[in-house]
Short mmCIF file of C-alpha atoms in Angstrom, two decimals:
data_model
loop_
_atom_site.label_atom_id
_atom_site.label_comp_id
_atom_site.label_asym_id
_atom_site.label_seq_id
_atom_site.Cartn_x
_atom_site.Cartn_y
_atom_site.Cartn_z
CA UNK J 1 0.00 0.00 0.00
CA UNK J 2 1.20 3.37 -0.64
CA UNK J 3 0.02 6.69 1.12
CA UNK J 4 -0.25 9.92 -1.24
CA UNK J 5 -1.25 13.24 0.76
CA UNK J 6 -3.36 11.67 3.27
CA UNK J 7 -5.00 8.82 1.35
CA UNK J 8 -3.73 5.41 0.96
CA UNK J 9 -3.69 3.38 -2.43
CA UNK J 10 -3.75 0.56 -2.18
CA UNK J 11 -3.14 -2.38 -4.30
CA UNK J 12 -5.35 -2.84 -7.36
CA UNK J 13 -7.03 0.98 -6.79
CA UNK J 14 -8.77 2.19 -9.29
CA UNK J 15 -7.85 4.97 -11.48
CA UNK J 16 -9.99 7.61 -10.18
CA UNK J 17 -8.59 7.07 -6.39
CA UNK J 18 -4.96 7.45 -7.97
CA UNK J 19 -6.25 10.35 -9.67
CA UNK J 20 -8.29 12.13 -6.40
CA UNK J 21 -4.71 11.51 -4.59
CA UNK J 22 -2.59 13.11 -7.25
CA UNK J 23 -5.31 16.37 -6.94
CA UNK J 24 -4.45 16.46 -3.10
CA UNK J 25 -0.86 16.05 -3.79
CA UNK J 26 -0.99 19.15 -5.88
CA UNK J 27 -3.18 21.55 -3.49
CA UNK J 28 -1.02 20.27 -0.72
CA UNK J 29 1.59 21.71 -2.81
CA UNK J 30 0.27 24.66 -3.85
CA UNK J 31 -0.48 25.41 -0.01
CA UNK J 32 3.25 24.89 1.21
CA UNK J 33 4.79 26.84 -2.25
CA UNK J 34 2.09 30.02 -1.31
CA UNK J 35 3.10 29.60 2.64
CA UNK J 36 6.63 29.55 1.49
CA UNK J 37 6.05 32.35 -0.84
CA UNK J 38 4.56 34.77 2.01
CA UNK J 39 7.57 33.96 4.41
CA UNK J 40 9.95 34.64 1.40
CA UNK J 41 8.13 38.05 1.23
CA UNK J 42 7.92 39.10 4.46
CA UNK J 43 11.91 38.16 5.31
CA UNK J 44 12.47 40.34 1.61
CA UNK J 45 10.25 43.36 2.66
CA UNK J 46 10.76 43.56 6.34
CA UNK J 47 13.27 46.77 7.56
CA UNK J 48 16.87 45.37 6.68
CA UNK J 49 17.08 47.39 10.41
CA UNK J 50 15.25 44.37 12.23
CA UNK J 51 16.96 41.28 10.36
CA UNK J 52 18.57 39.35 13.12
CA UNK J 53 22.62 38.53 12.72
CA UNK J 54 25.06 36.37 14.43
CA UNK J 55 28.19 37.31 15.23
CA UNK J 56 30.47 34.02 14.34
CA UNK J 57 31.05 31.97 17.60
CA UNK J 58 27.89 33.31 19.30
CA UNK J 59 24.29 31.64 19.63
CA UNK J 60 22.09 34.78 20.38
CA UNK J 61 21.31 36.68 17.72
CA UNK J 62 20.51 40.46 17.28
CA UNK J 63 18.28 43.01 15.10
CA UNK J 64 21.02 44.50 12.85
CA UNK J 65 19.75 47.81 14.33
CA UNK J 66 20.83 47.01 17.56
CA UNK J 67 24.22 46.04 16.50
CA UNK J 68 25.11 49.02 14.70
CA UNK J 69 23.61 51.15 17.47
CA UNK J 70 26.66 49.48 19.21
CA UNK J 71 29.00 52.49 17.32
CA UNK J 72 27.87 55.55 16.09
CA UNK J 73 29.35 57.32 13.10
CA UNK J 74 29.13 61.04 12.65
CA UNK J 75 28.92 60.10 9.01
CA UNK J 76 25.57 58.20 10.10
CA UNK J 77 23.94 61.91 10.52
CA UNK J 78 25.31 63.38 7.31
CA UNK J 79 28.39 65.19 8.24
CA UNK J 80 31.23 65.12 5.22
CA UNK J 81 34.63 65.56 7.00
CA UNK J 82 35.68 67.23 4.06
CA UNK J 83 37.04 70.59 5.92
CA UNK J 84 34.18 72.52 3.76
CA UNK J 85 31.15 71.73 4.83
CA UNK J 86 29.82 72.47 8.25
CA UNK J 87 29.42 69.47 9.68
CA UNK J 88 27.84 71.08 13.12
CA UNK J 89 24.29 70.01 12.99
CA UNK J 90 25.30 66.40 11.88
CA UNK J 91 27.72 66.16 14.41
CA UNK J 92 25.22 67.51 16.95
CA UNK J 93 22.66 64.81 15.92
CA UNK J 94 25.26 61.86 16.07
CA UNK J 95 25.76 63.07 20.14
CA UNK J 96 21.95 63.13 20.84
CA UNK J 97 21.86 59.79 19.56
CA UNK J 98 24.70 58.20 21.19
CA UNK J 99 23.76 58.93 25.02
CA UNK J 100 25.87 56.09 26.89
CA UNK J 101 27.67 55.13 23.59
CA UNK J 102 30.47 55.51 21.66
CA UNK J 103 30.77 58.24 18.93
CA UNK J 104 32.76 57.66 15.74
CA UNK J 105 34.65 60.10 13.83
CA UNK J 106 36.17 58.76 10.17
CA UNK J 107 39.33 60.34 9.57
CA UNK J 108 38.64 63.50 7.69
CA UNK J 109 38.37 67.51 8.68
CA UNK J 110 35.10 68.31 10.08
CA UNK J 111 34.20 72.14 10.51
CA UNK J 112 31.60 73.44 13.19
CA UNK J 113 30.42 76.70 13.38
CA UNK J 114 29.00 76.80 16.33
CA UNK J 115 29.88 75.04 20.35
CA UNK J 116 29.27 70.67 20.14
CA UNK J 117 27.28 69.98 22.97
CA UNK J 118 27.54 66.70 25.56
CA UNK J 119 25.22 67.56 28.35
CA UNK J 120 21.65 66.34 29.43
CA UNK J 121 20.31 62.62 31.12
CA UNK J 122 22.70 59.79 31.06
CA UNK J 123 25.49 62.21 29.96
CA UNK J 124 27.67 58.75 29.02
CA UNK J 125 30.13 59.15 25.95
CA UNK J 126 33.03 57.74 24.55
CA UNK J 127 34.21 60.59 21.18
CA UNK J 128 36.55 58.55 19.61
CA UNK J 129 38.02 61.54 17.22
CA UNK J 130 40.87 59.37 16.11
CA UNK J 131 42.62 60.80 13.29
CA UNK J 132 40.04 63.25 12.28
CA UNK J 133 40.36 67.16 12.97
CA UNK J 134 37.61 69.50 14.62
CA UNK J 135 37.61 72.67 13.19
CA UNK J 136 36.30 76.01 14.16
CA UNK J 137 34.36 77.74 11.17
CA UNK J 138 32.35 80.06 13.32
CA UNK J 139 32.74 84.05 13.96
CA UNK J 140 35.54 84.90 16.16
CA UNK J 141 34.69 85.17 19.70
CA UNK J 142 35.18 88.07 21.77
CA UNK J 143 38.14 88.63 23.97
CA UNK J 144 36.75 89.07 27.70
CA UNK J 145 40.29 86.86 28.56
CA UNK J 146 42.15 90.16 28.49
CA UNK J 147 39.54 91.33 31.04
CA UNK J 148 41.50 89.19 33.18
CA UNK J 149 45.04 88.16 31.76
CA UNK J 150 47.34 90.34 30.41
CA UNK J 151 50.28 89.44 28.04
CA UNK J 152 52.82 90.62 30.89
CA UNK J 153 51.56 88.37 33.15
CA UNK J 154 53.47 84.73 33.65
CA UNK J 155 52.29 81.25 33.19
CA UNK J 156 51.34 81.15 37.12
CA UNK J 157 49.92 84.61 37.11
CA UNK J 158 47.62 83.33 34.61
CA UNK J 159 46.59 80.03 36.29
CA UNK J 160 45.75 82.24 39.66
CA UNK J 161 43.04 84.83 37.77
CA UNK J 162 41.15 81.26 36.53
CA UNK J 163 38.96 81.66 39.42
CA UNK J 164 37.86 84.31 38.44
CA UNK J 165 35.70 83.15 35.29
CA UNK J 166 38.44 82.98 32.77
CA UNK J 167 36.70 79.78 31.86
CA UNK J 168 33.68 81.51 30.67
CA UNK J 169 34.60 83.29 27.78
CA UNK J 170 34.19 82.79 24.64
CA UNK J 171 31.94 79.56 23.23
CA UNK J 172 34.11 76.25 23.38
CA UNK J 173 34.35 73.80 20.62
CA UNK J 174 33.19 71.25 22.48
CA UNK J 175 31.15 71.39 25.46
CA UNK J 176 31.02 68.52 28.42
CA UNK J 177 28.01 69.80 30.71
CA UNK J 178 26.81 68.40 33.92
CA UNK J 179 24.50 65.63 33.71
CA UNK J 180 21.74 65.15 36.16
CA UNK J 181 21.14 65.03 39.83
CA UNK J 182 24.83 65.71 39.99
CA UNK J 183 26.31 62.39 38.65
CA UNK J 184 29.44 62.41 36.49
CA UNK J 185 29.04 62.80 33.22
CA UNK J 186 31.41 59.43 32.27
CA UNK J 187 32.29 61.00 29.06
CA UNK J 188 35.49 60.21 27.35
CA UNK J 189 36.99 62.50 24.79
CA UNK J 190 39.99 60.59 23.20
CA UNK J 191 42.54 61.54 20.11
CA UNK J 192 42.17 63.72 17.25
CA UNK J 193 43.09 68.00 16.89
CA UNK J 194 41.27 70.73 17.71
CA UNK J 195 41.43 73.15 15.61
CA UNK J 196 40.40 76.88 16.72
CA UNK J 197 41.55 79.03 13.46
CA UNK J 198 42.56 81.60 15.57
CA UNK J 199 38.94 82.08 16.17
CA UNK J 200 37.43 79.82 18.70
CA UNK J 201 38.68 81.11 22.17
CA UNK J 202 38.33 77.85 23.95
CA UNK J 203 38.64 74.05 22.51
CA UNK J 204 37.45 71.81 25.64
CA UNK J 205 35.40 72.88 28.20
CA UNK J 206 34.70 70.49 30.81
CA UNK J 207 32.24 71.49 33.38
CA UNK J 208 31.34 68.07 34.94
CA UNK J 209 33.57 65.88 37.08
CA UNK J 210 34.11 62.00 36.21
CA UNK J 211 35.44 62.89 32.83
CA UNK J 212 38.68 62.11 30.44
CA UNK J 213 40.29 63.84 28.21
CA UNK J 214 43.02 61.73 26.46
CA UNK J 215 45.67 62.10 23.60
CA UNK J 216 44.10 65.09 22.42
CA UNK J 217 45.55 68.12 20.29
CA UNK J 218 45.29 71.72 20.58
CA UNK J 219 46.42 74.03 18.01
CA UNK J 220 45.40 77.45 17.24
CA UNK J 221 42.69 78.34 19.75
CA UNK J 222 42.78 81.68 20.61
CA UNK J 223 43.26 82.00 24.48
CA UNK J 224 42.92 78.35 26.19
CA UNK J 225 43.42 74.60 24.95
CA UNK J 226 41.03 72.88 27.70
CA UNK J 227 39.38 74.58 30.10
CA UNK J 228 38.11 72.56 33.40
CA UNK J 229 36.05 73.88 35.71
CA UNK J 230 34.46 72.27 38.72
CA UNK J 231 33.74 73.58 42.27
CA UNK J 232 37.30 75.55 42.18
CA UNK J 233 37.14 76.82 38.49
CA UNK J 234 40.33 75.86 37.58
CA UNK J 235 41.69 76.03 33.94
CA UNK J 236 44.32 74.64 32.27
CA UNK J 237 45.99 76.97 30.44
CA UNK J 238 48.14 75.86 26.46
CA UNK J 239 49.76 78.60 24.86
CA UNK J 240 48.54 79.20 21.43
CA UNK J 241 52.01 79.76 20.12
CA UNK J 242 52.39 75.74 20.49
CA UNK J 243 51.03 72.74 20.29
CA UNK J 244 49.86 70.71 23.36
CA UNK J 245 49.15 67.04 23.87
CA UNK J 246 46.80 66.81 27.13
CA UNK J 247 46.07 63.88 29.72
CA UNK J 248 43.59 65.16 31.78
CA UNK J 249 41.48 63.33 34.74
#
């Protein structure tokens, strides 16, 4: 005896049973090629963004979303790095979205017009600038430093009027804020230059403890490389005749 689709044959069955089993063989397979069909589509038409992948020696698999949420580029947000166009807003958009991640920058010359912001909720990043350079495009800021310093004055001099607000002039490149409820703002800056055009009066301004700057470059901002202030106010002071390599806790 032989079974076809559900229904046995057996021997000495008569044509039209062979026949009504070779029918149900066919819808059966009509059924499984249109289930197969619909699964085909959906995998082909669902967002590539929540197809699952597997990283090779790993069993749990992830929405590809999630995995490339694991770095963020700045060239995710449409910035160029081309040392033309002004790559602020992009750059901007690429922090917002990267709150307790890591932020990429592709080797390249990005120019800002206006101050990068890290502050708000969670205020958790790791700006990896690598070999890429940060570039101030902006107006020139105003000179309130010489409220305070004077080109007469000596290195120490100038540390000792810090207190005072020296920090505040001027708009930073970047800015490292406070984050909430007083935590620290974990935020890593690490590698690349900083470049102020003789414009930007500050590069770095840190204004929330629990926060690295590492392996960075200074060159050409107009009064102060990195500027850290906490409780005390306290800068740290680069001469813009030279270029400075910082390690800052």
């Amino acid at each position: 005896n032989t079974t076809i689709s559900g229904i046995n044959i057996a021997e000495g069955c008569p044509p039209s049973g062979i026949n009504n089993a070779i029918r149900q063989l066919m819808a059966d397979v009509r059924a499984k090629s249109d289930e197969l069909a619909d699964a085909l589509s959906d995998a082909v038409n669902a967002p590539v963004s929540d197809r699952l992948v597997v990283m090779d020696g790993s069993e749990t698999s992830r929405s590809l979303k999630s995995k490339l949420s694991d770095v963020v580029s700045v060239k995710d947000f449409g910035a160029k790095g081309d040392g033309v166009t002004d790559d602020t807003a992009a750059i901007q958009k690429a922090m917002n979205a990267a709150v307790m991640g890591k932020v990429s920058f592709p080797k390249g010359v990005y120019c800002i017009s206006d101050t990068i912001n890290l502050t708000g909720n969670g205020n958790g990043r790791y700006v990896d600038l690598g070999m890429a350079t940060l570039r101030w495009i902006g107006l020139e800021e105003g000179d309130n430093f010489s409220s305070y310093v004077t080109a007469s004055m000596s290195d120490a001099q100038k540390y000792s009027v810090s207190e005072y607000g020296w920090a505040y002039y001027g708009k930073p490149m970047l800015y490292v804020g406070p984050a909430s409820s007083g935590e620290p703002s974990r935020c890593v800056i690490e590698g690349g230059v900083f470049d102020g055009a003789n414009k930007a009066s500050v590069a770095i301004k840190v204004h929330a403890f629990g926060t690295l700057v590492h392996a960075v470059r200074v060159i050409d901002a107009k009064h102060c490389g990195i500027a850290i202030c906490g409780n005390d106010f306290y800068t740290i002071y680069t001469p813009t005749s030279l270029n400075y390599f910082w390690d800052v806790v």
